[in-house]
């Protein structure tokens, strides 16, 4: 077993950043290493992902809002960088790994200052803004897709395809068969808009399912994750249409729901796609039109090209179009099972292992230093700004 080391993971507070960071944290911990998380207020409160892991909140502004906003962001970044430097002096990380999002930036800037090895992980098929800012200075770049837009060719020599790590509970689905779908049996549909939900799914999906042939509609069992402001209207709509549906604003048992799902209707976020492809579940994907650099549309291409998903542009996502695509998939059990296999062919189940291998292989300039115990830093900690 390798000598125990400390690693710092820095990630923005959305599920797309936090889930792969948590999967890497679990893998490094299994290997006997010590892990600390740097994020924002949302990230450190993310339910169930970083239990037992040291967490630290650093100030990190967004580069938006014109000159005044930029000045505020720069001030926050400087403060966050100083706090990270103080943290590293006690925690002595062997490497710092960024997962994107503005909270990762001060952590990486501090690592550059202290000459600590660094890596970034890109979950999407388009290199994100923060990762683009630091790509030239990090030791290694890990990607989830073979082709990543906005990743400069000059960085290919330090770029490694590892995939997007998923939770152990999702990885366990890889060894389970696609759920049996009998001709007249229950057809289970999982509807999820990711960690933030998606209003358009709540607005379109019930009406789309109502247009299916009666014999098919009666077989449906829907599990629908909805935004809090949409859930009651969606629940009433399903009831009005006599479609069996369970609704919730958050699905803590999402892997269990995914295990039983015959078809998933979802956004095309990075974590969603990695879970669908690792588990091998066919999907109808509706990319978020406002996603930065339209990365969700690019994310969906691989799975769609393989035949594991059908992608519908949100402008064309109508009840009629949804019903049409549902019938093409759902009325032919063999075609649906084939689509599940094609989705599975896109999965990279060893992503957490491969990313951990890459992290361990970074040139460790701090490896011979004694490992100290990190202390929490707060905004009022004057030593952090020294």
Coordinates of C-alpha atoms in Angstrom, one line a residue:
X1 CA 0.0 0.0 0.0
X2 CA 1.2 3.5 -0.8
X3 CA 2.3 5.9 1.9
X4 CA -0.7 7.8 3.2
X5 CA -0.9 11.3 1.9
X6 CA -3.2 14.3 2.1
X7 CA -5.1 15.5 -1.0
X8 CA -7.3 18.6 -1.3
X9 CA -10.3 18.5 -3.6
X10 CA -11.8 21.8 -4.7
X11 CA -15.2 22.0 -6.4
X12 CA -18.1 24.3 -7.1
X13 CA -21.3 23.7 -5.1
X14 CA -23.4 22.0 -7.8
X15 CA -24.1 18.3 -8.1
X16 CA -22.1 18.1 -11.3
X17 CA -19.0 19.2 -9.5
X18 CA -19.6 17.6 -6.1
X19 CA -20.6 14.0 -7.1
X20 CA -17.3 13.2 -9.0
X21 CA -15.3 14.9 -6.2
X22 CA -17.1 12.8 -3.6
X23 CA -16.4 9.6 -5.7
X24 CA -12.7 10.4 -5.8
X25 CA -12.7 11.2 -2.1
X26 CA -14.1 7.8 -1.4
X27 CA -11.6 6.1 -3.5
X28 CA -8.6 7.9 -2.0
X29 CA -9.9 7.3 1.5
X30 CA -10.1 3.5 0.7
X31 CA -6.5 3.7 -0.3
X32 CA -5.6 5.1 3.1
X33 CA -5.2 8.7 2.1
X34 CA -6.6 11.8 3.9
X35 CA -8.9 14.1 2.0
X36 CA -10.1 17.7 2.6
X37 CA -12.8 19.5 0.5
X38 CA -12.8 23.2 -0.5
X39 CA -16.1 24.4 -1.8
X40 CA -18.7 27.1 -1.2
X41 CA -21.6 27.1 1.3
X42 CA -23.8 25.0 -1.1
X43 CA -21.1 22.4 -1.5
X44 CA -20.3 21.7 2.1
X45 CA -24.0 21.2 2.8
X46 CA -24.6 18.8 0.0
X47 CA -26.4 15.9 1.6
X48 CA -24.6 12.6 2.1
X49 CA -21.6 13.1 -0.1
X50 CA -18.8 14.2 2.2
X51 CA -19.7 12.7 5.6
X52 CA -16.5 12.4 7.6
X53 CA -14.5 14.5 5.3
X54 CA -12.9 17.8 6.4
X55 CA -14.7 20.7 4.6
X56 CA -13.6 24.3 4.2
X57 CA -15.5 27.3 2.7
X58 CA -13.3 29.9 0.9
X59 CA -14.5 33.1 -0.6
X60 CA -14.6 33.0 -4.4
X61 CA -16.4 35.6 -6.5
X62 CA -17.8 35.1 -10.0
X63 CA -16.2 36.9 -13.0
X64 CA -19.4 38.7 -13.9
X65 CA -21.2 42.0 -13.4
X66 CA -18.9 44.4 -15.3
X67 CA -16.0 46.3 -13.7
X68 CA -17.6 46.5 -10.3
X69 CA -18.3 42.8 -10.2
X70 CA -14.9 41.9 -11.5
X71 CA -13.3 44.0 -8.7
X72 CA -15.4 42.2 -6.1
X73 CA -14.5 38.9 -7.5
X74 CA -10.8 39.7 -7.6
X75 CA -11.0 40.7 -3.9
X76 CA -12.7 37.5 -3.0
X77 CA -10.2 35.4 -4.9
X78 CA -7.3 37.1 -3.2
X79 CA -8.8 36.4 0.2
X80 CA -9.6 32.8 -0.7
X81 CA -6.1 32.2 -2.1
X82 CA -4.6 33.5 1.2
X83 CA -6.9 31.3 3.2
X84 CA -6.0 28.3 1.1
X85 CA -2.3 29.0 1.6
X86 CA -2.7 29.0 5.3
X87 CA -4.7 25.7 5.1
X88 CA -1.9 24.1 3.0
X89 CA 0.7 25.1 5.5
X90 CA -1.0 22.9 8.1
X91 CA -2.6 20.2 5.9
X92 CA 0.4 19.8 3.6
X93 CA -1.4 18.3 0.6
X94 CA 0.5 16.1 -1.9
X95 CA -1.7 17.5 -4.6
X96 CA -4.7 19.8 -5.2
X97 CA -7.4 18.6 -7.6
X98 CA -9.9 21.1 -9.0
X99 CA -13.3 20.0 -10.3
X100 CA -14.4 23.3 -11.8
X101 CA -16.6 26.0 -10.5
X102 CA -15.3 29.3 -9.1
X103 CA -14.7 28.0 -5.6
X104 CA -11.9 25.8 -7.1
X105 CA -10.0 28.8 -8.4
X106 CA -8.5 30.2 -5.2
X107 CA -7.5 26.7 -4.1
X108 CA -5.6 26.2 -7.3
X109 CA -4.0 29.6 -7.3
X110 CA -2.7 28.9 -3.8
X111 CA -1.3 25.6 -5.0
X112 CA 0.5 27.3 -7.9
X113 CA 2.0 29.8 -5.4
X114 CA 3.3 27.0 -3.2
X115 CA 4.4 24.8 -6.1
X116 CA 2.1 21.9 -5.1
X117 CA 1.2 19.5 -7.9
X118 CA -2.2 20.1 -9.3
X119 CA -4.8 18.4 -11.6
X120 CA -8.2 19.4 -12.9
X121 CA -11.1 17.1 -13.8
X122 CA -13.5 18.2 -16.5
X123 CA -16.9 16.5 -16.3
X124 CA -18.4 18.0 -19.4
X125 CA -17.6 17.6 -23.1
X126 CA -16.7 21.3 -23.2
X127 CA -13.9 22.6 -21.0
X128 CA -15.4 24.9 -18.3
X129 CA -14.4 28.5 -17.7
X130 CA -12.3 28.0 -14.5
X131 CA -10.6 24.9 -16.0
X132 CA -9.8 26.9 -19.1
X133 CA -8.2 29.6 -17.0
X134 CA -5.9 27.2 -15.2
X135 CA -5.3 24.5 -17.9
X136 CA -1.9 25.9 -18.8
X137 CA -0.5 25.8 -15.3
X138 CA -1.8 22.5 -13.9
X139 CA 0.2 19.3 -13.9
X140 CA -2.5 17.1 -15.4
X141 CA -5.9 17.4 -17.0
X142 CA -8.4 14.6 -16.6
X143 CA -11.4 14.4 -19.0
X144 CA -14.7 12.5 -19.1
X145 CA -15.0 12.4 -22.9
X146 CA -12.5 11.5 -25.6
X147 CA -13.3 14.7 -27.4
X148 CA -13.5 17.9 -25.3
X149 CA -14.3 21.2 -26.9
X150 CA -12.3 24.3 -26.0
X151 CA -9.4 22.2 -24.8
X152 CA -6.3 23.5 -26.6
X153 CA -4.4 20.9 -28.6
X154 CA -1.1 22.0 -26.9
X155 CA -2.4 20.4 -23.7
X156 CA -2.9 17.0 -25.2
X157 CA 0.4 15.7 -23.7
X158 CA -0.9 16.1 -20.2
X159 CA -4.5 15.2 -20.8
X160 CA -5.9 11.8 -19.6
X161 CA -9.3 10.3 -20.4
X162 CA -10.6 8.8 -17.2
X163 CA -14.4 9.3 -17.4
X164 CA -16.6 10.9 -14.8
X165 CA -16.6 9.2 -11.4
X166 CA -20.0 8.0 -10.0
X167 CA -21.1 7.0 -6.5
X168 CA -20.5 3.4 -5.4
X169 CA -24.3 2.9 -5.2
X170 CA -24.5 3.7 -9.0
X171 CA -21.4 1.7 -9.9
X172 CA -23.1 -1.3 -8.3
X173 CA -25.8 -1.2 -10.9
X174 CA -23.2 -2.1 -13.5
X175 CA -23.4 -5.7 -12.5
X176 CA -27.2 -5.9 -12.5
X177 CA -29.2 -6.8 -15.6
X178 CA -31.6 -4.3 -17.3
X179 CA -34.9 -4.8 -15.5
X180 CA -37.2 -7.4 -17.1
X181 CA -39.8 -5.7 -19.3
X182 CA -42.8 -8.0 -20.1
X183 CA -45.1 -7.1 -22.9
X184 CA -48.0 -6.2 -20.6
X185 CA -45.9 -5.5 -17.4
X186 CA -45.2 -2.3 -15.5
X187 CA -43.2 0.2 -17.5
X188 CA -41.2 2.4 -15.1
X189 CA -40.2 5.9 -16.1
X190 CA -37.7 8.0 -14.1
X191 CA -37.9 11.8 -14.7
X192 CA -35.1 13.9 -13.3
X193 CA -33.8 17.4 -13.9
X194 CA -30.6 16.9 -11.9
X195 CA -29.8 18.4 -8.6
X196 CA -31.8 21.6 -9.4
X197 CA -34.8 20.0 -11.1
X198 CA -36.2 21.2 -14.4
X199 CA -39.5 23.1 -14.8
X200 CA -39.9 22.2 -18.5
X201 CA -40.0 18.5 -17.6
X202 CA -42.8 19.1 -15.1
X203 CA -44.7 21.1 -17.7
X204 CA -44.3 18.7 -20.7
X205 CA -43.9 15.1 -19.4
X206 CA -47.4 14.6 -17.9
X207 CA -49.2 15.8 -21.0
X208 CA -46.8 13.8 -23.2
X209 CA -47.5 10.6 -21.4
X210 CA -51.2 11.3 -21.6
X211 CA -50.9 11.1 -25.4
X212 CA -49.7 7.5 -25.3
X213 CA -52.0 4.7 -26.3
X214 CA -54.3 3.8 -23.4
X215 CA -52.9 0.2 -23.1
X216 CA -49.4 1.7 -22.8
X217 CA -50.4 4.5 -20.5
X218 CA -52.0 2.1 -18.0
X219 CA -48.7 0.3 -17.6
X220 CA -46.8 3.4 -16.6
X221 CA -45.2 3.9 -13.1
X222 CA -43.5 7.3 -13.0
X223 CA -41.0 8.6 -10.5
X224 CA -40.6 12.3 -11.0
X225 CA -38.1 14.7 -9.3
X226 CA -39.6 18.2 -9.6
X227 CA -38.7 21.7 -8.4
X228 CA -40.5 22.7 -5.2
X229 CA -42.4 25.4 -7.1
X230 CA -43.6 22.9 -9.7
X231 CA -44.4 19.8 -7.7
X232 CA -48.0 20.4 -6.7
X233 CA -49.1 21.4 -10.2
X234 CA -47.3 18.3 -11.7
X235 CA -48.8 16.0 -9.1
X236 CA -52.3 17.4 -9.8
X237 CA -51.7 16.9 -13.6
X238 CA -50.7 13.3 -13.2
X239 CA -53.7 12.6 -11.0
X240 CA -56.1 14.3 -13.5
X241 CA -54.7 12.1 -16.3
X242 CA -54.8 9.0 -14.1
X243 CA -51.1 8.3 -14.5
X244 CA -49.5 6.5 -11.5
X245 CA -46.7 8.8 -10.3
X246 CA -44.6 9.5 -7.2
X247 CA -43.1 13.0 -7.0
X248 CA -40.4 14.4 -4.8
X249 CA -38.2 17.5 -4.8
X250 CA -35.2 15.3 -4.0
X251 CA -34.5 11.6 -4.6
X252 CA -32.1 10.4 -1.9
X253 CA -32.6 6.8 -3.3
X254 CA -31.9 7.8 -6.9
X255 CA -29.6 4.8 -7.5
X256 CA -32.5 2.5 -6.4
X257 CA -34.9 4.3 -8.7
X258 CA -32.4 4.1 -11.6
X259 CA -32.0 0.4 -11.0
X260 CA -35.7 -0.2 -11.6
X261 CA -36.2 2.3 -14.4
X262 CA -36.9 1.1 -18.0
X263 CA -36.5 4.6 -19.4
X264 CA -35.2 7.9 -18.0
X265 CA -36.3 11.4 -19.1
X266 CA -33.7 13.9 -18.0
X267 CA -31.4 16.9 -18.6
X268 CA -28.0 16.1 -20.1
X269 CA -25.8 17.1 -17.2
X270 CA -22.5 15.4 -16.8
X271 CA -23.3 13.4 -13.7
X272 CA -26.7 12.3 -15.1
X273 CA -25.1 11.0 -18.3
X274 CA -22.2 9.2 -16.4
X275 CA -24.8 7.5 -14.2
X276 CA -27.0 6.5 -17.1
X277 CA -24.1 5.0 -19.1
X278 CA -22.5 3.2 -16.1
X279 CA -25.9 1.7 -15.2
X280 CA -26.9 1.1 -18.8
X281 CA -30.3 2.9 -18.9
X282 CA -31.8 4.3 -22.1
X283 CA -32.9 7.9 -22.0
X284 CA -34.7 10.8 -23.6
X285 CA -32.5 13.8 -23.1
X286 CA -33.5 17.5 -23.0
X287 CA -30.3 19.6 -22.8
X288 CA -30.5 22.8 -20.7
X289 CA -30.5 25.5 -23.4
X290 CA -28.9 28.1 -21.1
X291 CA -26.0 25.9 -20.1
X292 CA -22.6 27.6 -20.4
X293 CA -21.2 27.0 -23.9
X294 CA -24.2 24.8 -24.6
X295 CA -22.2 22.0 -23.0
X296 CA -25.3 19.8 -22.3
X297 CA -26.0 19.4 -26.0
X298 CA -22.4 18.4 -26.5
X299 CA -22.5 16.0 -23.6
X300 CA -25.5 14.2 -25.1
X301 CA -23.8 13.5 -28.5
X302 CA -21.8 10.4 -27.5
X303 CA -24.7 8.5 -25.9
X304 CA -27.1 9.6 -28.7
X305 CA -24.7 8.6 -31.5
X306 CA -24.3 5.2 -29.8
X307 CA -28.0 4.6 -29.9
X308 CA -28.5 4.7 -26.1
X309 CA -30.5 8.0 -26.0
X310 CA -32.7 10.3 -28.1
X311 CA -32.0 14.0 -27.7
X312 CA -34.8 16.6 -28.1
X313 CA -33.9 20.3 -28.3
X314 CA -36.0 22.1 -25.7
X315 CA -37.5 24.3 -28.4
X316 CA -39.0 21.1 -29.9
X317 CA -39.8 19.4 -26.6
X318 CA -43.6 19.2 -26.8
X319 CA -46.0 16.6 -25.5
X320 CA -46.5 15.3 -29.1
X321 CA -42.8 14.9 -29.7
X322 CA -42.2 13.3 -26.3
X323 CA -45.1 10.8 -27.0
X324 CA -43.7 10.0 -30.4
X325 CA -40.2 9.2 -29.0
X326 CA -41.7 7.3 -26.1
X327 CA -43.6 5.0 -28.5
X328 CA -40.5 4.4 -30.7
X329 CA -38.6 3.2 -27.6
X330 CA -41.2 1.8 -25.3
X331 CA -43.5 -0.3 -27.5
X332 CA -40.6 -2.5 -28.6
X333 CA -39.0 -4.3 -25.5
X334 CA -36.2 -5.7 -27.6
X335 CA -35.3 -2.3 -29.1
X336 CA -35.4 -0.8 -25.6
X337 CA -33.1 -3.4 -24.2
X338 CA -30.7 -2.9 -27.1
X339 CA -30.7 0.8 -26.3
X340 CA -29.8 0.0 -22.8
X341 CA -26.9 -2.0 -24.0
X342 CA -25.7 0.9 -26.2
X343 CA -26.0 3.3 -23.3
X344 CA -23.9 0.9 -21.2
X345 CA -21.2 0.8 -23.9
X346 CA -20.6 4.5 -23.3
X347 CA -20.0 4.0 -19.6
X348 CA -16.6 4.3 -17.9
X349 CA -17.0 2.4 -14.7
X350 CA -13.4 2.7 -13.7
X351 CA -13.3 6.5 -13.6
X352 CA -12.8 6.9 -9.9
X353 CA -10.0 4.3 -9.9
X354 CA -8.3 5.8 -12.9
X355 CA -8.6 9.3 -11.6
X356 CA -7.1 8.2 -8.2
X357 CA -4.3 6.5 -10.1
X358 CA -3.6 9.8 -11.9
X359 CA -3.7 11.8 -8.7
X360 CA -1.3 9.5 -6.9
X361 CA 1.1 9.6 -9.9
X362 CA 1.5 13.4 -9.7
X363 CA 5.1 14.5 -8.9
X364 CA 4.8 14.8 -5.2
X365 CA 7.1 17.6 -4.0
X366 CA 5.6 17.5 -0.5
X367 CA 5.7 13.8 -0.1
X368 CA 8.5 13.7 2.4
X369 CA 7.1 16.4 4.7
X370 CA 5.2 15.3 7.8
X371 CA 1.5 15.3 7.5
X372 CA -0.1 17.8 9.8
X373 CA -3.7 18.1 10.8
X374 CA -5.7 20.9 9.1
X375 CA -7.6 23.3 11.2
X376 CA -10.9 24.8 10.0
X377 CA -10.5 28.4 8.7
X378 CA -13.3 30.9 8.9
X379 CA -13.8 34.3 7.2
X380 CA -12.7 36.0 10.4
X381 CA -9.5 34.1 10.8
X382 CA -6.9 36.9 10.5
X383 CA -4.0 34.5 10.1
X384 CA -5.5 33.4 6.8
X385 CA -4.8 36.8 5.4
X386 CA -1.2 37.2 6.5

